[in-house]
Amino acid sequence: MISNTVAKAKTHVNFFLILLGAALVLGFIIIRPYITTIIVGGILAAIFSPLYDYLRRFVRKESLTAAVTLILVFIVILIPLFFLGSQVFQESKDVYSSLTSNGTLGGLFESTKNLITKYIPGASFDISNAQIGEYARQVLGKVIENIGPVFSGIAQIALHIVLSLMAFYYFLKDGDKLKEELIKLSPLKEKENREIIEKIKTAITSVVRGSLVIGIIQGILTGIGFSLFGIPNPALWGSLAVIAALVPGAGTALIIIPGVLFLAFSGSLVSAFLLLIWGFVAVGLIDNFLGPRLMGRGTKMHQFMILLSVLGGITIFGPVGFLIGPLILSFILALIDIYPAVILKRR
């Protein structure tokens, strides 16, 4: 009798699990086209939660506070970011067209080669202007390939932006409620659940708000410097400087030094010197000044790992992978960090 009751209960549980699994699969299929959009909304909510918490001191209603935060982020960050992306795309196409004829780059390479052979007799180069142009075209082609789709379908991108902002709004407004529901569903102890959530949040915010925000600021300053001292296509090079800022030991110097050389070989020695000073003072020192304030005591991730996560994220998810890649890596590191407390203590 007891065995029949147990078997029947087990059948009920198995049947429910099958229904639940089928429902989850169908649900995933339905929202699959918009998963990336929802994730971006969640990342934005994590990044700007301090702003939301600050506004909560003055506005009691959660929905109104979330709406004000959304409007501020949209006006101050997202609109300028869209126009910047459009400018980068246009400059990428201009540079790509310029490289097709090997004119600008070929002339610069020829000047550099002549200067080196003048002071270092016997120096030889086994690479032609055409090869230099081809390499550069491949790199710029990849940039256009990743950025282009963002601006190709206005209706589709507008839909994703609206959904992402809606997700951002509801994550801000109902994030605490969602967290409590997830804790209820988890089989782990409540203390362990809260510790996992806090460590994941700390890892995400410290990496995204720390290394990536610093990289963005350094990229903006690099673009401003290029514009001030007469280097063409400053928005494009500033965007590439954001990625370069994540390279350990080199950073934005990978973009600024070639800019300095470009000015020097073009005969603008004063501008080259001023750009070098700008790169060292305005761009280089920003990491030391803002780094500790933005990173806080969060999870420290090696710059090389951040670079890999950004490049891998962009490769898999497109431009939004700039945020999603580090998010996934932060999640993994947070789970590894909590692993001893959750698993090893139970053995």
mmCIF file of C-alpha atoms in Angstrom:
data_model
loop_
_atom_site.group_PDB
_atom_site.id
_atom_site.type_symbol
_atom_site.label_atom_id
_atom_site.label_comp_id
_atom_site.label_asym_id
_atom_site.label_seq_id
_atom_site.Cartn_x
_atom_site.Cartn_y
_atom_site.Cartn_z
ATOM 1 C CA MET A 1 0.000 0.000 0.000
ATOM 2 C CA ILE A 2 2.786 2.365 1.009
ATOM 3 C CA SER A 3 4.838 1.387 -2.043
ATOM 4 C CA ASN A 4 1.851 2.114 -4.319
ATOM 5 C CA THR A 5 1.410 5.530 -2.700
ATOM 6 C CA VAL A 6 5.109 6.313 -3.125
ATOM 7 C CA ALA A 7 5.036 5.126 -6.746
ATOM 8 C CA LYS A 8 1.951 7.228 -7.449
ATOM 9 C CA ALA A 9 3.532 10.302 -5.853
ATOM 10 C CA LYS A 10 6.685 9.723 -7.890
ATOM 11 C CA THR A 11 4.601 9.446 -11.062
ATOM 12 C CA HIS A 12 2.893 12.747 -10.226
ATOM 13 C CA VAL A 13 6.260 14.439 -9.677
ATOM 14 C CA ASN A 14 7.708 13.037 -12.906
ATOM 15 C CA PHE A 15 4.637 14.076 -14.876
ATOM 16 C CA PHE A 16 4.816 17.583 -13.429
ATOM 17 C CA LEU A 17 8.534 17.813 -14.247
ATOM 18 C CA ILE A 18 7.828 16.753 -17.846
ATOM 19 C CA LEU A 19 5.134 19.438 -18.133
ATOM 20 C CA LEU A 20 7.445 22.003 -16.560
ATOM 21 C CA GLY A 21 10.303 21.054 -18.899
ATOM 22 C CA ALA A 22 8.048 21.277 -21.958
ATOM 23 C CA ALA A 23 6.699 24.655 -20.825
ATOM 24 C CA LEU A 24 10.228 25.993 -20.245
ATOM 25 C CA VAL A 25 11.373 24.808 -23.677
ATOM 26 C CA LEU A 26 8.367 26.433 -25.365
ATOM 27 C CA GLY A 27 8.885 29.600 -23.339
ATOM 28 C CA PHE A 28 12.540 29.707 -24.369
ATOM 29 C CA ILE A 29 11.591 29.292 -28.039
ATOM 30 C CA ILE A 30 9.125 32.185 -27.750
ATOM 31 C CA ILE A 31 11.501 34.662 -26.106
ATOM 32 C CA ARG A 32 14.687 33.424 -27.803
ATOM 33 C CA PRO A 33 14.822 36.308 -30.347
ATOM 34 C CA TYR A 34 14.764 38.782 -27.464
ATOM 35 C CA ILE A 35 16.969 37.100 -24.844
ATOM 36 C CA THR A 36 19.923 39.334 -25.680
ATOM 37 C CA THR A 37 17.666 42.381 -25.432
ATOM 38 C CA ILE A 38 16.437 41.330 -21.978
ATOM 39 C CA ILE A 39 19.999 40.647 -20.804
ATOM 40 C CA VAL A 40 21.086 44.121 -21.926
ATOM 41 C CA GLY A 41 18.203 45.616 -19.938
ATOM 42 C CA GLY A 42 19.317 43.657 -16.876
ATOM 43 C CA ILE A 43 22.931 44.794 -17.271
ATOM 44 C CA LEU A 44 21.826 48.421 -17.560
ATOM 45 C CA ALA A 45 19.752 48.003 -14.397
ATOM 46 C CA ALA A 46 22.777 46.611 -12.532
ATOM 47 C CA ILE A 47 25.016 49.434 -13.761
ATOM 48 C CA PHE A 48 22.611 52.250 -12.949
ATOM 49 C CA SER A 49 21.100 50.831 -9.763
ATOM 50 C CA PRO A 50 23.142 53.331 -7.659
ATOM 51 C CA LEU A 51 21.474 56.188 -9.558
ATOM 52 C CA TYR A 52 18.066 54.584 -8.945
ATOM 53 C CA ASP A 53 18.839 54.152 -5.230
ATOM 54 C CA TYR A 54 19.964 57.780 -5.010
ATOM 55 C CA LEU A 55 16.764 59.062 -6.651
ATOM 56 C CA ARG A 56 14.699 56.901 -4.283
ATOM 57 C CA ARG A 57 15.704 59.263 -1.494
ATOM 58 C CA PHE A 58 13.697 62.026 -3.142
ATOM 59 C CA VAL A 59 10.936 60.094 -4.935
ATOM 60 C CA ARG A 60 8.902 57.620 -2.893
ATOM 61 C CA LYS A 61 7.086 55.878 -5.720
ATOM 62 C CA GLU A 62 9.167 53.062 -7.242
ATOM 63 C CA SER A 63 7.568 53.299 -10.683
ATOM 64 C CA LEU A 64 8.212 57.051 -10.909
ATOM 65 C CA THR A 65 11.826 56.656 -9.736
ATOM 66 C CA ALA A 66 12.437 53.941 -12.332
ATOM 67 C CA ALA A 67 10.874 56.143 -15.037
ATOM 68 C CA VAL A 68 13.064 59.137 -14.106
ATOM 69 C CA THR A 69 16.176 56.914 -14.121
ATOM 70 C CA LEU A 70 15.186 55.533 -17.527
ATOM 71 C CA ILE A 71 14.680 59.012 -19.002
ATOM 72 C CA LEU A 72 18.024 60.262 -17.652
ATOM 73 C CA VAL A 73 19.931 57.255 -19.004
ATOM 74 C CA PHE A 74 18.168 57.523 -22.372
ATOM 75 C CA ILE A 75 18.893 61.244 -22.805
ATOM 76 C CA VAL A 76 22.393 61.427 -21.338
ATOM 77 C CA ILE A 77 23.842 58.107 -22.551
ATOM 78 C CA LEU A 78 21.823 56.165 -25.116
ATOM 79 C CA ILE A 79 21.007 58.990 -27.550
ATOM 80 C CA PRO A 80 24.639 60.230 -27.736
ATOM 81 C CA LEU A 81 25.774 56.597 -28.014
ATOM 82 C CA PHE A 82 23.516 56.041 -31.023
ATOM 83 C CA PHE A 83 24.846 59.110 -32.841
ATOM 84 C CA LEU A 84 28.413 58.126 -31.944
ATOM 85 C CA GLY A 85 27.834 54.643 -33.351
ATOM 86 C CA SER A 86 26.429 56.141 -36.541
ATOM 87 C CA GLN A 87 29.489 58.386 -36.840
ATOM 88 C CA VAL A 88 31.870 55.453 -36.255
ATOM 89 C CA PHE A 89 30.078 53.457 -38.949
ATOM 90 C CA GLN A 90 30.365 56.317 -41.435
ATOM 91 C CA GLU A 91 34.047 56.891 -40.617
ATOM 92 C CA SER A 92 34.730 53.158 -40.973
ATOM 93 C CA LYS A 93 33.254 53.235 -44.471
ATOM 94 C CA ASP A 94 35.285 56.343 -45.337
ATOM 95 C CA VAL A 95 38.536 54.762 -44.157
ATOM 96 C CA TYR A 96 37.668 51.522 -45.967
ATOM 97 C CA SER A 97 37.069 53.440 -49.206
ATOM 98 C CA SER A 98 40.312 55.333 -48.711
ATOM 99 C CA LEU A 99 42.260 52.111 -48.209
ATOM 100 C CA THR A 100 40.847 50.594 -51.388
ATOM 101 C CA SER A 101 43.161 52.812 -53.419
ATOM 102 C CA ASN A 102 46.084 52.296 -50.976
ATOM 103 C CA GLY A 103 46.517 56.080 -51.072
ATOM 104 C CA THR A 104 46.674 57.408 -47.537
ATOM 105 C CA LEU A 105 48.027 54.300 -45.843
ATOM 106 C CA GLY A 106 50.397 53.494 -48.666
ATOM 107 C CA GLY A 107 51.846 57.003 -48.597
ATOM 108 C CA LEU A 108 52.293 56.883 -44.822
ATOM 109 C CA PHE A 109 53.978 53.482 -45.015
ATOM 110 C CA GLU A 110 56.278 54.707 -47.785
ATOM 111 C CA SER A 111 57.267 57.770 -45.723
ATOM 112 C CA THR A 112 57.937 55.602 -42.674
ATOM 113 C CA LYS A 113 60.027 53.161 -44.710
ATOM 114 C CA ASN A 114 62.108 55.983 -46.226
ATOM 115 C CA LEU A 115 62.680 57.564 -42.811
ATOM 116 C CA ILE A 116 63.847 54.288 -41.251
ATOM 117 C CA THR A 117 66.150 53.365 -44.138
ATOM 118 C CA LYS A 118 67.630 56.877 -43.976
ATOM 119 C CA TYR A 119 68.789 56.420 -40.379
ATOM 120 C CA ILE A 120 69.262 52.641 -40.439
ATOM 121 C CA PRO A 121 71.131 51.762 -43.651
ATOM 122 C CA GLY A 122 70.480 48.252 -44.856
ATOM 123 C CA ALA A 123 67.035 47.970 -43.260
ATOM 124 C CA SER A 124 64.652 46.173 -45.602
ATOM 125 C CA PHE A 125 60.889 45.573 -45.710
ATOM 126 C CA ASP A 126 59.378 42.461 -47.230
ATOM 127 C CA ILE A 127 55.873 43.910 -47.274
ATOM 128 C CA SER A 128 54.346 46.043 -50.000
ATOM 129 C CA ASN A 129 51.904 48.940 -49.853
ATOM 130 C CA ALA A 130 49.275 46.672 -51.372
ATOM 131 C CA GLN A 131 49.725 44.109 -48.584
ATOM 132 C CA ILE A 132 49.496 46.827 -45.917
ATOM 133 C CA GLY A 133 46.295 48.083 -47.508
ATOM 134 C CA GLU A 134 44.869 44.561 -47.669
ATOM 135 C CA TYR A 135 45.544 43.898 -43.975
ATOM 136 C CA ALA A 136 43.966 47.202 -42.986
ATOM 137 C CA ARG A 137 40.948 46.571 -45.233
ATOM 138 C CA GLN A 138 40.370 43.224 -43.548
ATOM 139 C CA VAL A 139 40.399 44.831 -40.089
ATOM 140 C CA LEU A 140 38.108 47.691 -41.129
ATOM 141 C CA GLY A 141 35.864 45.230 -42.951
ATOM 142 C CA LYS A 142 35.333 43.361 -39.670
ATOM 143 C CA VAL A 143 34.461 46.633 -37.905
ATOM 144 C CA ILE A 144 31.890 47.508 -40.567
ATOM 145 C CA GLU A 145 30.552 43.942 -40.510
ATOM 146 C CA ASN A 146 29.827 44.185 -36.765
ATOM 147 C CA ILE A 147 28.504 47.745 -36.703
ATOM 148 C CA GLY A 148 26.607 47.740 -40.000
ATOM 149 C CA PRO A 149 23.689 45.494 -38.998
ATOM 150 C CA VAL A 150 22.880 47.849 -36.112
ATOM 151 C CA PHE A 151 21.985 50.614 -38.565
ATOM 152 C CA SER A 152 20.618 48.516 -41.438
ATOM 153 C CA GLY A 153 17.139 47.713 -40.075
ATOM 154 C CA ILE A 154 15.700 50.797 -38.366
ATOM 155 C CA ALA A 155 12.371 49.187 -37.409
ATOM 156 C CA GLN A 156 13.996 46.070 -35.960
ATOM 157 C CA ILE A 157 16.611 47.971 -33.973
ATOM 158 C CA ALA A 158 13.954 50.382 -32.701
ATOM 159 C CA LEU A 159 11.926 47.415 -31.413
ATOM 160 C CA HIS A 160 14.959 45.982 -29.605
ATOM 161 C CA ILE A 161 15.778 49.367 -28.064
ATOM 162 C CA VAL A 162 12.208 49.786 -26.785
ATOM 163 C CA LEU A 163 12.134 46.252 -25.335
ATOM 164 C CA SER A 164 15.561 46.713 -23.765
ATOM 165 C CA LEU A 165 14.458 49.962 -22.119
ATOM 166 C CA MET A 166 11.272 48.283 -20.875
ATOM 167 C CA ALA A 167 13.361 45.462 -19.394
ATOM 168 C CA PHE A 168 15.637 48.080 -17.833
ATOM 169 C CA TYR A 169 12.622 49.819 -16.277
ATOM 170 C CA TYR A 170 11.097 46.653 -14.821
ATOM 171 C CA PHE A 171 14.430 45.320 -13.547
ATOM 172 C CA LEU A 172 14.880 48.587 -11.653
ATOM 173 C CA LYS A 173 11.321 48.660 -10.358
ATOM 174 C CA ASP A 174 10.806 44.959 -9.568
ATOM 175 C CA GLY A 175 14.379 43.696 -9.265
ATOM 176 C CA ASP A 176 14.137 43.073 -5.518
ATOM 177 C CA LYS A 177 10.873 41.153 -5.936
ATOM 178 C CA LEU A 178 12.417 39.025 -8.690
ATOM 179 C CA LYS A 179 15.394 38.291 -6.449
ATOM 180 C CA GLU A 180 13.112 37.108 -3.638
ATOM 181 C CA GLU A 181 11.198 34.835 -6.015
ATOM 182 C CA LEU A 182 14.434 33.264 -7.278
ATOM 183 C CA ILE A 183 15.541 32.655 -3.691
ATOM 184 C CA LYS A 184 12.252 30.861 -2.966
ATOM 185 C CA LEU A 185 12.731 28.568 -5.970
ATOM 186 C CA SER A 186 16.355 27.710 -5.185
ATOM 187 C CA PRO A 187 17.081 24.461 -3.270
ATOM 188 C CA LEU A 188 20.058 26.116 -1.547
ATOM 189 C CA LYS A 189 19.897 27.724 1.874
ATOM 190 C CA GLU A 190 18.624 31.298 1.955
ATOM 191 C CA LYS A 191 21.978 32.592 3.242
ATOM 192 C CA GLU A 192 23.814 30.852 0.394
ATOM 193 C CA ASN A 193 21.367 32.194 -2.179
ATOM 194 C CA ARG A 194 21.787 35.760 -0.980
ATOM 195 C CA GLU A 195 25.563 35.396 -0.889
ATOM 196 C CA ILE A 196 25.604 34.070 -4.465
ATOM 197 C CA ILE A 197 23.379 36.914 -5.699
ATOM 198 C CA GLU A 198 25.477 39.565 -3.955
ATOM 199 C CA LYS A 199 28.760 38.166 -5.270
ATOM 200 C CA ILE A 200 27.383 37.955 -8.816
ATOM 201 C CA LYS A 201 26.073 41.528 -8.582
ATOM 202 C CA THR A 202 29.411 42.727 -7.178
ATOM 203 C CA ALA A 203 31.355 40.929 -9.904
ATOM 204 C CA ILE A 204 29.166 42.326 -12.673
ATOM 205 C CA THR A 205 29.134 45.898 -11.423
ATOM 206 C CA SER A 206 32.847 45.985 -10.595
ATOM 207 C CA VAL A 207 33.864 44.706 -14.034
ATOM 208 C CA VAL A 208 31.288 46.538 -16.158
ATOM 209 C CA ARG A 209 31.253 49.738 -14.113
ATOM 210 C CA GLY A 210 34.994 49.517 -13.534
ATOM 211 C CA SER A 211 37.119 48.282 -16.423
ATOM 212 C CA LEU A 212 34.585 48.846 -19.214
ATOM 213 C CA VAL A 213 33.505 52.324 -18.098
ATOM 214 C CA ILE A 214 37.152 53.346 -17.685
ATOM 215 C CA GLY A 215 37.840 51.967 -21.169
ATOM 216 C CA ILE A 216 34.935 53.978 -22.590
ATOM 217 C CA ILE A 217 36.164 57.180 -20.908
ATOM 218 C CA GLN A 218 39.691 56.576 -22.205
ATOM 219 C CA GLY A 219 38.287 55.962 -25.688
ATOM 220 C CA ILE A 220 36.329 59.228 -25.564
ATOM 221 C CA LEU A 221 39.413 61.152 -24.424
ATOM 222 C CA THR A 222 41.477 59.511 -27.171
ATOM 223 C CA GLY A 223 38.905 60.566 -29.771
ATOM 224 C CA ILE A 224 38.895 64.126 -28.388
ATOM 225 C CA GLY A 225 42.700 64.243 -28.561
ATOM 226 C CA PHE A 226 42.730 62.989 -32.152
ATOM 227 C CA SER A 227 40.127 65.594 -33.088
ATOM 228 C CA LEU A 228 42.018 68.431 -31.351
ATOM 229 C CA PHE A 229 45.315 67.657 -33.063
ATOM 230 C CA GLY A 230 43.977 67.058 -36.548
ATOM 231 C CA ILE A 231 43.919 63.284 -36.999
ATOM 232 C CA PRO A 232 41.049 62.256 -39.317
ATOM 233 C CA ASN A 233 38.215 59.944 -38.228
ATOM 234 C CA PRO A 234 38.584 60.540 -34.453
ATOM 235 C CA ALA A 235 35.344 58.730 -33.552
ATOM 236 C CA LEU A 236 36.572 55.524 -35.195
ATOM 237 C CA TRP A 237 39.970 55.603 -33.481
ATOM 238 C CA GLY A 238 38.359 56.526 -30.172
ATOM 239 C CA SER A 239 36.103 53.471 -30.458
ATOM 240 C CA LEU A 240 39.079 51.228 -31.198
ATOM 241 C CA ALA A 241 40.825 52.780 -28.178
ATOM 242 C CA VAL A 242 37.997 51.458 -25.979
ATOM 243 C CA ILE A 243 38.981 47.906 -26.957
ATOM 244 C CA ALA A 244 42.697 48.723 -26.790
ATOM 245 C CA ALA A 245 42.240 50.029 -23.226
ATOM 246 C CA LEU A 246 41.560 46.435 -22.153
ATOM 247 C CA VAL A 247 44.899 45.125 -23.478
ATOM 248 C CA PRO A 248 47.213 44.494 -20.478
ATOM 249 C CA GLY A 249 50.394 46.544 -20.388
ATOM 250 C CA ALA A 250 49.648 48.517 -23.549
ATOM 251 C CA GLY A 251 46.145 49.965 -23.365
ATOM 252 C CA THR A 252 45.284 53.045 -25.402
ATOM 253 C CA ALA A 253 48.965 53.461 -26.334
ATOM 254 C CA LEU A 254 48.205 50.968 -29.135
ATOM 255 C CA ILE A 255 46.087 53.703 -30.741
ATOM 256 C CA ILE A 256 47.753 56.892 -29.479
ATOM 257 C CA ILE A 257 51.362 56.025 -30.444
ATOM 258 C CA PRO A 258 50.442 55.368 -34.120
ATOM 259 C CA GLY A 259 48.565 58.692 -34.033
ATOM 260 C CA VAL A 260 51.675 60.446 -32.712
ATOM 261 C CA LEU A 261 53.789 58.812 -35.444
ATOM 262 C CA PHE A 262 51.233 59.803 -38.086
ATOM 263 C CA LEU A 263 51.507 63.456 -37.043
ATOM 264 C CA ALA A 264 55.306 63.290 -36.788
ATOM 265 C CA PHE A 265 55.748 61.755 -40.246
ATOM 266 C CA SER A 266 53.271 64.287 -41.633
ATOM 267 C CA GLY A 267 55.542 67.097 -40.387
ATOM 268 C CA SER A 268 53.343 68.230 -37.458
ATOM 269 C CA LEU A 269 55.946 67.721 -34.733
ATOM 270 C CA VAL A 270 54.320 70.128 -32.251
ATOM 271 C CA SER A 271 50.937 68.422 -32.609
ATOM 272 C CA ALA A 272 52.621 65.028 -32.253
ATOM 273 C CA PHE A 273 54.288 66.122 -29.005
ATOM 274 C CA LEU A 274 51.049 67.602 -27.643
ATOM 275 C CA LEU A 275 49.109 64.425 -28.501
ATOM 276 C CA LEU A 276 51.758 62.380 -26.690
ATOM 277 C CA ILE A 277 51.343 64.569 -23.582
ATOM 278 C CA TRP A 278 47.548 64.327 -23.912
ATOM 279 C CA GLY A 279 47.748 60.547 -24.109
ATOM 280 C CA PHE A 280 49.940 60.316 -21.029
ATOM 281 C CA VAL A 281 48.127 62.850 -18.826
ATOM 282 C CA ALA A 282 44.466 62.934 -19.875
ATOM 283 C CA VAL A 283 44.104 59.328 -21.037
ATOM 284 C CA GLY A 284 46.759 57.385 -19.164
ATOM 285 C CA LEU A 285 46.180 58.736 -15.653
ATOM 286 C CA ILE A 286 42.383 58.348 -15.755
ATOM 287 C CA ASP A 287 42.768 54.655 -14.878
ATOM 288 C CA ASN A 288 44.684 55.458 -11.686
ATOM 289 C CA PHE A 289 42.197 58.162 -10.718
ATOM 290 C CA LEU A 290 38.869 56.482 -11.485
ATOM 291 C CA GLY A 291 39.812 52.795 -11.200
ATOM 292 C CA PRO A 292 39.680 52.423 -7.395
ATOM 293 C CA ARG A 293 36.516 54.534 -7.169
ATOM 294 C CA LEU A 294 34.594 52.570 -9.786
ATOM 295 C CA MET A 295 35.888 49.082 -9.002
ATOM 296 C CA GLY A 296 35.593 49.433 -5.232
ATOM 297 C CA ARG A 297 36.082 46.130 -3.470
ATOM 298 C CA GLY A 298 34.474 44.119 -6.206
ATOM 299 C CA THR A 299 35.746 40.964 -7.868
ATOM 300 C CA LYS A 300 39.070 41.686 -9.559
ATOM 301 C CA MET A 301 39.286 40.245 -13.061
ATOM 302 C CA HIS A 302 42.513 40.205 -15.049
ATOM 303 C CA GLN A 303 42.561 42.664 -17.942
ATOM 304 C CA PHE A 304 43.405 39.885 -20.390
ATOM 305 C CA MET A 305 40.307 37.918 -19.327
ATOM 306 C CA ILE A 306 38.170 41.037 -19.748
ATOM 307 C CA LEU A 307 39.628 41.561 -23.226
ATOM 308 C CA LEU A 308 38.879 37.961 -24.228
ATOM 309 C CA SER A 309 35.334 38.200 -22.859
ATOM 310 C CA VAL A 310 34.710 41.437 -24.794
ATOM 311 C CA LEU A 311 36.116 40.110 -28.084
ATOM 312 C CA GLY A 312 34.340 36.764 -27.682
ATOM 313 C CA GLY A 313 31.103 38.503 -26.729
ATOM 314 C CA ILE A 314 31.245 40.763 -29.795
ATOM 315 C CA THR A 315 32.015 37.767 -32.034
ATOM 316 C CA ILE A 316 29.033 35.764 -30.761
ATOM 317 C CA PHE A 317 26.442 38.420 -29.857
ATOM 318 C CA GLY A 318 27.477 41.354 -32.056
ATOM 319 C CA PRO A 319 27.988 44.880 -30.620
ATOM 320 C CA VAL A 320 25.984 44.146 -27.430
ATOM 321 C CA GLY A 321 28.527 41.420 -26.695
ATOM 322 C CA PHE A 322 30.697 44.257 -25.366
ATOM 323 C CA LEU A 323 28.509 44.014 -22.246
ATOM 324 C CA ILE A 324 27.286 40.412 -22.389
ATOM 325 C CA GLY A 325 30.767 38.836 -22.664
ATOM 326 C CA PRO A 326 32.088 40.331 -19.399
ATOM 327 C CA LEU A 327 28.704 39.623 -17.767
ATOM 328 C CA ILE A 328 28.997 35.885 -18.469
ATOM 329 C CA LEU A 329 32.609 35.784 -17.294
ATOM 330 C CA SER A 330 31.683 37.723 -14.131
ATOM 331 C CA PHE A 331 28.925 35.198 -13.458
ATOM 332 C CA ILE A 332 31.370 32.287 -13.809
ATOM 333 C CA LEU A 333 33.959 33.894 -11.528
ATOM 334 C CA ALA A 334 31.329 34.683 -8.908
ATOM 335 C CA LEU A 335 30.174 31.043 -8.871
ATOM 336 C CA ILE A 336 33.772 29.837 -8.591
ATOM 337 C CA ASP A 337 34.299 32.249 -5.711
ATOM 338 C CA ILE A 338 31.265 30.925 -3.838
ATOM 339 C CA TYR A 339 31.958 27.253 -4.680
ATOM 340 C CA PRO A 340 33.975 26.428 -1.508
ATOM 341 C CA ALA A 341 31.248 27.741 0.787
ATOM 342 C CA VAL A 342 28.384 26.022 -1.036
ATOM 343 C CA ILE A 343 29.855 22.666 -2.128
ATOM 344 C CA LEU A 344 33.057 21.801 -0.281
ATOM 345 C CA LYS A 345 31.593 22.387 3.193
ATOM 346 C CA ARG A 346 28.914 19.748 2.510
ATOM 347 C CA ARG A 347 31.377 16.964 1.712
#
